[in-house]
Each structure stands twice: as C-alpha cells, then as structure tokens.
Short mmCIF file of N, CA, C and O in Angstrom, two decimals:
data_model
loop_
_atom_site.label_atom_id
_atom_site.label_comp_id
_atom_site.label_asym_id
_atom_site.label_seq_id
_atom_site.Cartn_x
_atom_site.Cartn_y
_atom_site.Cartn_z
N MET A 1 0.85 -1.16 0.00
CA MET A 1 0.00 0.00 0.00
C MET A 1 0.91 1.23 0.00
O MET A 1 1.86 1.30 0.77
N GLU A 2 0.60 2.16 -0.88
CA GLU A 2 1.38 3.39 -0.97
C GLU A 2 0.42 4.57 -0.90
O GLU A 2 -0.64 4.56 -1.53
N LEU A 3 0.78 5.57 -0.10
CA LEU A 3 -0.02 6.79 0.04
C LEU A 3 0.74 7.94 -0.60
O LEU A 3 1.93 8.12 -0.35
N ARG A 4 0.03 8.72 -1.44
CA ARG A 4 0.64 9.88 -2.09
C ARG A 4 -0.27 11.09 -1.94
O ARG A 4 -1.49 10.97 -2.06
N PRO A 5 0.31 12.28 -1.72
CA PRO A 5 -0.51 13.49 -1.69
C PRO A 5 -1.15 13.69 -3.06
O PRO A 5 -0.53 13.44 -4.09
N TRP A 6 -2.40 14.12 -3.07
CA TRP A 6 -3.14 14.34 -4.31
C TRP A 6 -3.98 15.60 -4.13
O TRP A 6 -5.16 15.53 -3.82
N GLY A 7 -3.32 16.75 -4.27
CA GLY A 7 -4.00 18.01 -3.97
C GLY A 7 -4.33 18.06 -2.49
O GLY A 7 -3.47 17.87 -1.65
N GLU A 8 -5.60 18.30 -2.18
CA GLU A 8 -6.04 18.28 -0.79
C GLU A 8 -6.44 16.88 -0.34
O GLU A 8 -6.86 16.68 0.79
N GLN A 9 -6.33 15.91 -1.21
CA GLN A 9 -6.73 14.53 -0.94
C GLN A 9 -5.49 13.65 -0.83
O GLN A 9 -4.36 14.12 -0.91
N THR A 10 -5.71 12.36 -0.67
CA THR A 10 -4.63 11.38 -0.64
C THR A 10 -4.96 10.27 -1.63
O THR A 10 -6.08 9.77 -1.65
N LEU A 11 -3.99 9.92 -2.45
CA LEU A 11 -4.12 8.82 -3.39
C LEU A 11 -3.56 7.57 -2.74
O LEU A 11 -2.45 7.58 -2.21
N ILE A 12 -4.34 6.49 -2.75
CA ILE A 12 -3.89 5.21 -2.19
C ILE A 12 -3.67 4.26 -3.35
O ILE A 12 -4.57 4.03 -4.15
N ILE A 13 -2.46 3.71 -3.42
CA ILE A 13 -2.14 2.72 -4.44
C ILE A 13 -2.02 1.38 -3.72
O ILE A 13 -1.17 1.21 -2.85
N LEU A 14 -2.89 0.46 -4.09
CA LEU A 14 -2.91 -0.86 -3.49
C LEU A 14 -2.55 -1.86 -4.58
O LEU A 14 -3.30 -2.05 -5.53
N ASP A 15 -1.38 -2.45 -4.45
CA ASP A 15 -0.89 -3.38 -5.45
C ASP A 15 -0.77 -4.75 -4.80
O ASP A 15 0.05 -4.94 -3.90
N GLU A 16 -1.59 -5.68 -5.23
CA GLU A 16 -1.64 -6.99 -4.58
C GLU A 16 -1.64 -8.07 -5.65
O GLU A 16 -2.53 -8.15 -6.48
N HIS A 17 -0.59 -8.89 -5.62
CA HIS A 17 -0.47 -9.98 -6.59
C HIS A 17 0.00 -11.23 -5.86
O HIS A 17 0.99 -11.17 -5.13
N PRO A 18 -0.66 -12.35 -6.04
CA PRO A 18 -0.18 -13.58 -5.43
C PRO A 18 1.09 -14.05 -6.13
O PRO A 18 1.13 -14.14 -7.35
N LEU A 19 2.14 -14.28 -5.36
CA LEU A 19 3.41 -14.69 -5.95
C LEU A 19 3.69 -16.17 -5.77
O LEU A 19 4.36 -16.78 -6.60
N ARG A 20 3.20 -16.74 -4.68
CA ARG A 20 3.48 -18.13 -4.37
C ARG A 20 2.21 -18.82 -3.88
O ARG A 20 1.21 -18.19 -3.62
N GLY A 21 2.31 -20.11 -3.74
CA GLY A 21 1.24 -20.89 -3.17
C GLY A 21 0.06 -21.04 -4.12
O GLY A 21 0.17 -20.81 -5.33
N ALA A 22 -1.08 -21.42 -3.55
CA ALA A 22 -2.28 -21.68 -4.36
C ALA A 22 -2.73 -20.43 -5.11
O ALA A 22 -3.16 -20.51 -6.26
N GLY A 23 -2.63 -19.27 -4.48
CA GLY A 23 -3.05 -18.03 -5.15
C GLY A 23 -2.24 -17.76 -6.40
O GLY A 23 -2.78 -17.33 -7.41
N GLY A 24 -0.95 -18.01 -6.36
CA GLY A 24 -0.11 -17.82 -7.53
C GLY A 24 -0.41 -18.82 -8.62
O GLY A 24 -0.43 -18.48 -9.81
N ALA A 25 -0.66 -20.06 -8.24
CA ALA A 25 -0.94 -21.11 -9.22
C ALA A 25 -2.31 -20.95 -9.86
O ALA A 25 -2.50 -21.28 -11.02
N LEU A 26 -3.27 -20.43 -9.09
CA LEU A 26 -4.65 -20.31 -9.57
C LEU A 26 -5.01 -18.89 -10.01
O LEU A 26 -6.18 -18.60 -10.21
N HIS A 27 -4.02 -18.02 -10.12
CA HIS A 27 -4.28 -16.63 -10.46
C HIS A 27 -4.93 -16.54 -11.84
O HIS A 27 -4.39 -17.01 -12.82
N ASN A 28 -6.12 -15.93 -11.87
CA ASN A 28 -6.84 -15.77 -13.13
C ASN A 28 -7.80 -14.58 -13.02
O ASN A 28 -7.80 -13.87 -12.01
N GLY A 29 -8.59 -14.37 -14.02
CA GLY A 29 -9.52 -13.24 -14.05
C GLY A 29 -10.54 -13.28 -12.93
O GLY A 29 -10.91 -12.24 -12.37
N LEU A 30 -11.00 -14.47 -12.57
CA LEU A 30 -11.98 -14.58 -11.49
C LEU A 30 -11.36 -14.16 -10.16
O LEU A 30 -11.98 -13.40 -9.40
N LEU A 31 -10.15 -14.61 -9.90
CA LEU A 31 -9.47 -14.21 -8.68
C LEU A 31 -9.22 -12.70 -8.66
O LEU A 31 -9.39 -12.05 -7.63
N ASP A 32 -8.85 -12.13 -9.80
CA ASP A 32 -8.67 -10.68 -9.89
C ASP A 32 -9.96 -9.95 -9.54
O ASP A 32 -9.93 -8.93 -8.84
N THR A 33 -11.08 -10.45 -10.00
CA THR A 33 -12.38 -9.83 -9.72
C THR A 33 -12.69 -9.89 -8.23
O THR A 33 -13.13 -8.89 -7.64
N VAL A 34 -12.45 -11.03 -7.61
CA VAL A 34 -12.69 -11.17 -6.17
C VAL A 34 -11.79 -10.22 -5.39
O VAL A 34 -12.25 -9.54 -4.46
N GLN A 35 -10.53 -10.13 -5.77
CA GLN A 35 -9.61 -9.22 -5.09
C GLN A 35 -10.04 -7.77 -5.28
O GLN A 35 -9.93 -6.96 -4.36
N HIS A 36 -10.54 -7.43 -6.45
CA HIS A 36 -11.00 -6.07 -6.73
C HIS A 36 -12.17 -5.71 -5.81
O HIS A 36 -12.18 -4.62 -5.22
N VAL A 37 -13.13 -6.60 -5.69
CA VAL A 37 -14.29 -6.35 -4.81
C VAL A 37 -13.82 -6.20 -3.37
O VAL A 37 -14.25 -5.29 -2.65
N ARG A 38 -12.94 -7.09 -2.94
CA ARG A 38 -12.43 -7.03 -1.57
C ARG A 38 -11.67 -5.73 -1.32
O ARG A 38 -11.84 -5.09 -0.27
N SER A 39 -10.86 -5.32 -2.27
CA SER A 39 -10.09 -4.08 -2.11
C SER A 39 -11.00 -2.86 -2.07
O SER A 39 -10.76 -1.94 -1.27
N ARG A 40 -12.02 -2.82 -2.90
CA ARG A 40 -12.95 -1.69 -2.89
C ARG A 40 -13.66 -1.58 -1.54
O ARG A 40 -13.83 -0.48 -1.01
N ALA A 41 -14.06 -2.72 -0.98
CA ALA A 41 -14.72 -2.72 0.33
C ALA A 41 -13.76 -2.23 1.41
O ALA A 41 -14.12 -1.42 2.28
N MET A 42 -12.51 -2.69 1.35
CA MET A 42 -11.52 -2.28 2.32
C MET A 42 -11.24 -0.78 2.22
O MET A 42 -11.18 -0.07 3.23
N LEU A 43 -11.10 -0.27 1.01
CA LEU A 43 -10.84 1.16 0.82
C LEU A 43 -12.04 2.01 1.24
O LEU A 43 -11.87 3.12 1.77
N ALA A 44 -13.26 1.51 1.04
CA ALA A 44 -14.45 2.24 1.48
C ALA A 44 -14.47 2.35 3.01
O ALA A 44 -14.78 3.41 3.56
N ARG A 45 -14.11 1.27 3.70
CA ARG A 45 -14.05 1.31 5.17
C ARG A 45 -12.95 2.27 5.63
O ARG A 45 -13.15 3.05 6.57
N LEU A 46 -11.80 2.24 4.96
CA LEU A 46 -10.70 3.14 5.30
C LEU A 46 -11.13 4.60 5.10
O LEU A 46 -10.87 5.44 5.96
N ALA A 47 -11.77 4.90 4.00
CA ALA A 47 -12.24 6.27 3.73
C ALA A 47 -13.22 6.73 4.80
O ALA A 47 -13.14 7.86 5.29
N ARG A 48 -14.15 5.85 5.17
CA ARG A 48 -15.15 6.20 6.19
C ARG A 48 -14.46 6.51 7.52
O ARG A 48 -14.78 7.51 8.17
N LEU A 49 -13.49 5.70 7.90
CA LEU A 49 -12.76 5.94 9.15
C LEU A 49 -12.00 7.27 9.11
O LEU A 49 -12.02 8.03 10.07
N CYS A 50 -11.35 7.54 8.00
CA CYS A 50 -10.59 8.78 7.86
C CYS A 50 -11.51 9.99 7.89
O CYS A 50 -11.20 11.00 8.53
N GLU A 51 -12.64 9.91 7.21
CA GLU A 51 -13.58 11.03 7.18
C GLU A 51 -14.21 11.26 8.55
O GLU A 51 -14.41 12.40 8.95
N GLU A 52 -14.50 10.19 9.29
CA GLU A 52 -15.03 10.34 10.64
C GLU A 52 -13.99 11.00 11.53
O GLU A 52 -14.30 11.90 12.30
N ASP A 53 -12.74 10.57 11.42
CA ASP A 53 -11.66 11.13 12.21
C ASP A 53 -11.49 12.61 11.90
O ASP A 53 -11.30 13.43 12.78
N GLU A 54 -11.58 12.98 10.63
CA GLU A 54 -11.44 14.38 10.21
C GLU A 54 -12.57 15.22 10.78
O GLU A 54 -12.35 16.33 11.25
N SER A 55 -13.80 14.71 10.74
CA SER A 55 -14.93 15.49 11.25
C SER A 55 -14.83 15.65 12.76
O SER A 55 -15.18 16.70 13.30
N LEU A 56 -14.30 14.65 13.47
CA LEU A 56 -14.10 14.78 14.91
C LEU A 56 -13.04 15.83 15.21
O LEU A 56 -13.17 16.61 16.14
N ALA A 57 -11.98 15.85 14.41
CA ALA A 57 -10.90 16.81 14.62
C ALA A 57 -11.39 18.24 14.40
O ALA A 57 -10.95 19.17 15.06
N ARG A 58 -12.32 18.42 13.48
CA ARG A 58 -12.85 19.76 13.19
C ARG A 58 -14.00 20.12 14.11
O ARG A 58 -14.48 21.25 14.07
N GLY A 59 -14.47 19.17 14.90
CA GLY A 59 -15.58 19.45 15.79
C GLY A 59 -16.91 19.52 15.09
O GLY A 59 -17.85 20.12 15.58
N THR A 60 -17.02 18.88 13.90
CA THR A 60 -18.25 18.94 13.13
C THR A 60 -18.96 17.60 13.09
O THR A 60 -19.81 17.37 12.25
N ALA A 61 -18.60 16.73 13.99
CA ALA A 61 -19.22 15.40 13.97
C ALA A 61 -20.68 15.49 14.35
O ALA A 61 -21.05 16.17 15.30
N GLY A 62 -21.49 14.80 13.61
CA GLY A 62 -22.91 14.71 13.91
C GLY A 62 -23.16 13.50 14.78
O GLY A 62 -22.34 13.15 15.62
N ARG A 63 -24.27 12.88 14.56
CA ARG A 63 -24.57 11.66 15.29
C ARG A 63 -23.56 10.59 14.90
O ARG A 63 -23.22 10.46 13.73
N PRO A 64 -23.09 9.82 15.88
CA PRO A 64 -22.14 8.75 15.51
C PRO A 64 -22.82 7.71 14.64
O PRO A 64 -23.98 7.37 14.85
N ARG A 65 -22.11 7.24 13.63
CA ARG A 65 -22.62 6.19 12.74
C ARG A 65 -22.13 4.85 13.22
O ARG A 65 -21.00 4.73 13.64
N PRO A 66 -22.97 3.83 13.13
CA PRO A 66 -22.51 2.51 13.54
C PRO A 66 -21.47 2.00 12.54
O PRO A 66 -21.55 2.26 11.36
N HIS A 67 -20.48 1.29 13.05
CA HIS A 67 -19.46 0.69 12.19
C HIS A 67 -19.98 -0.60 11.64
O HIS A 67 -20.53 -1.43 12.35
N THR A 68 -19.85 -0.79 10.33
CA THR A 68 -20.27 -2.04 9.70
C THR A 68 -19.05 -2.69 9.07
O THR A 68 -18.14 -2.01 8.63
N ALA A 69 -19.09 -3.97 9.02
CA ALA A 69 -17.95 -4.72 8.45
C ALA A 69 -18.05 -4.82 6.96
O ALA A 69 -18.99 -4.61 6.32
#
C-alpha cells in the first residue's frame, strides 16, 4: 500500500499480486475480480474511518454512525 498526496486529498495505491502458493498457481480473471471487490470494500471502510476522524478533529461530527464490516 502506498499513500501519495493528491492536492487536498490522498491517493492510495494498493498493489496486490499472489506470488506463491495456491493463489499464484490459480491466479486468473476470477481471482482478480474477487480481489477487486475485496479491495474496494476495504478502501471504502478506510475512507469512512478517515472522514469520521477528520470530522471529529474539526468538531463537526454529527450523530455517531454505527461501524459495519
């Protein structure tokens, strides 16, 4: 995972490739699709946490939102 400044935002580069084991041997388009969905969900959770932290720091937090997995 690499973080880069992107104007007032942050660009996250997530590069994940199976190199060994079953993942490396079975690497195909279907596995890429599953990893893509998993990565999008993970990045959405990360964004939500960062945005909540930012709103708390600014004192603009509204009602707390429940955390979902």
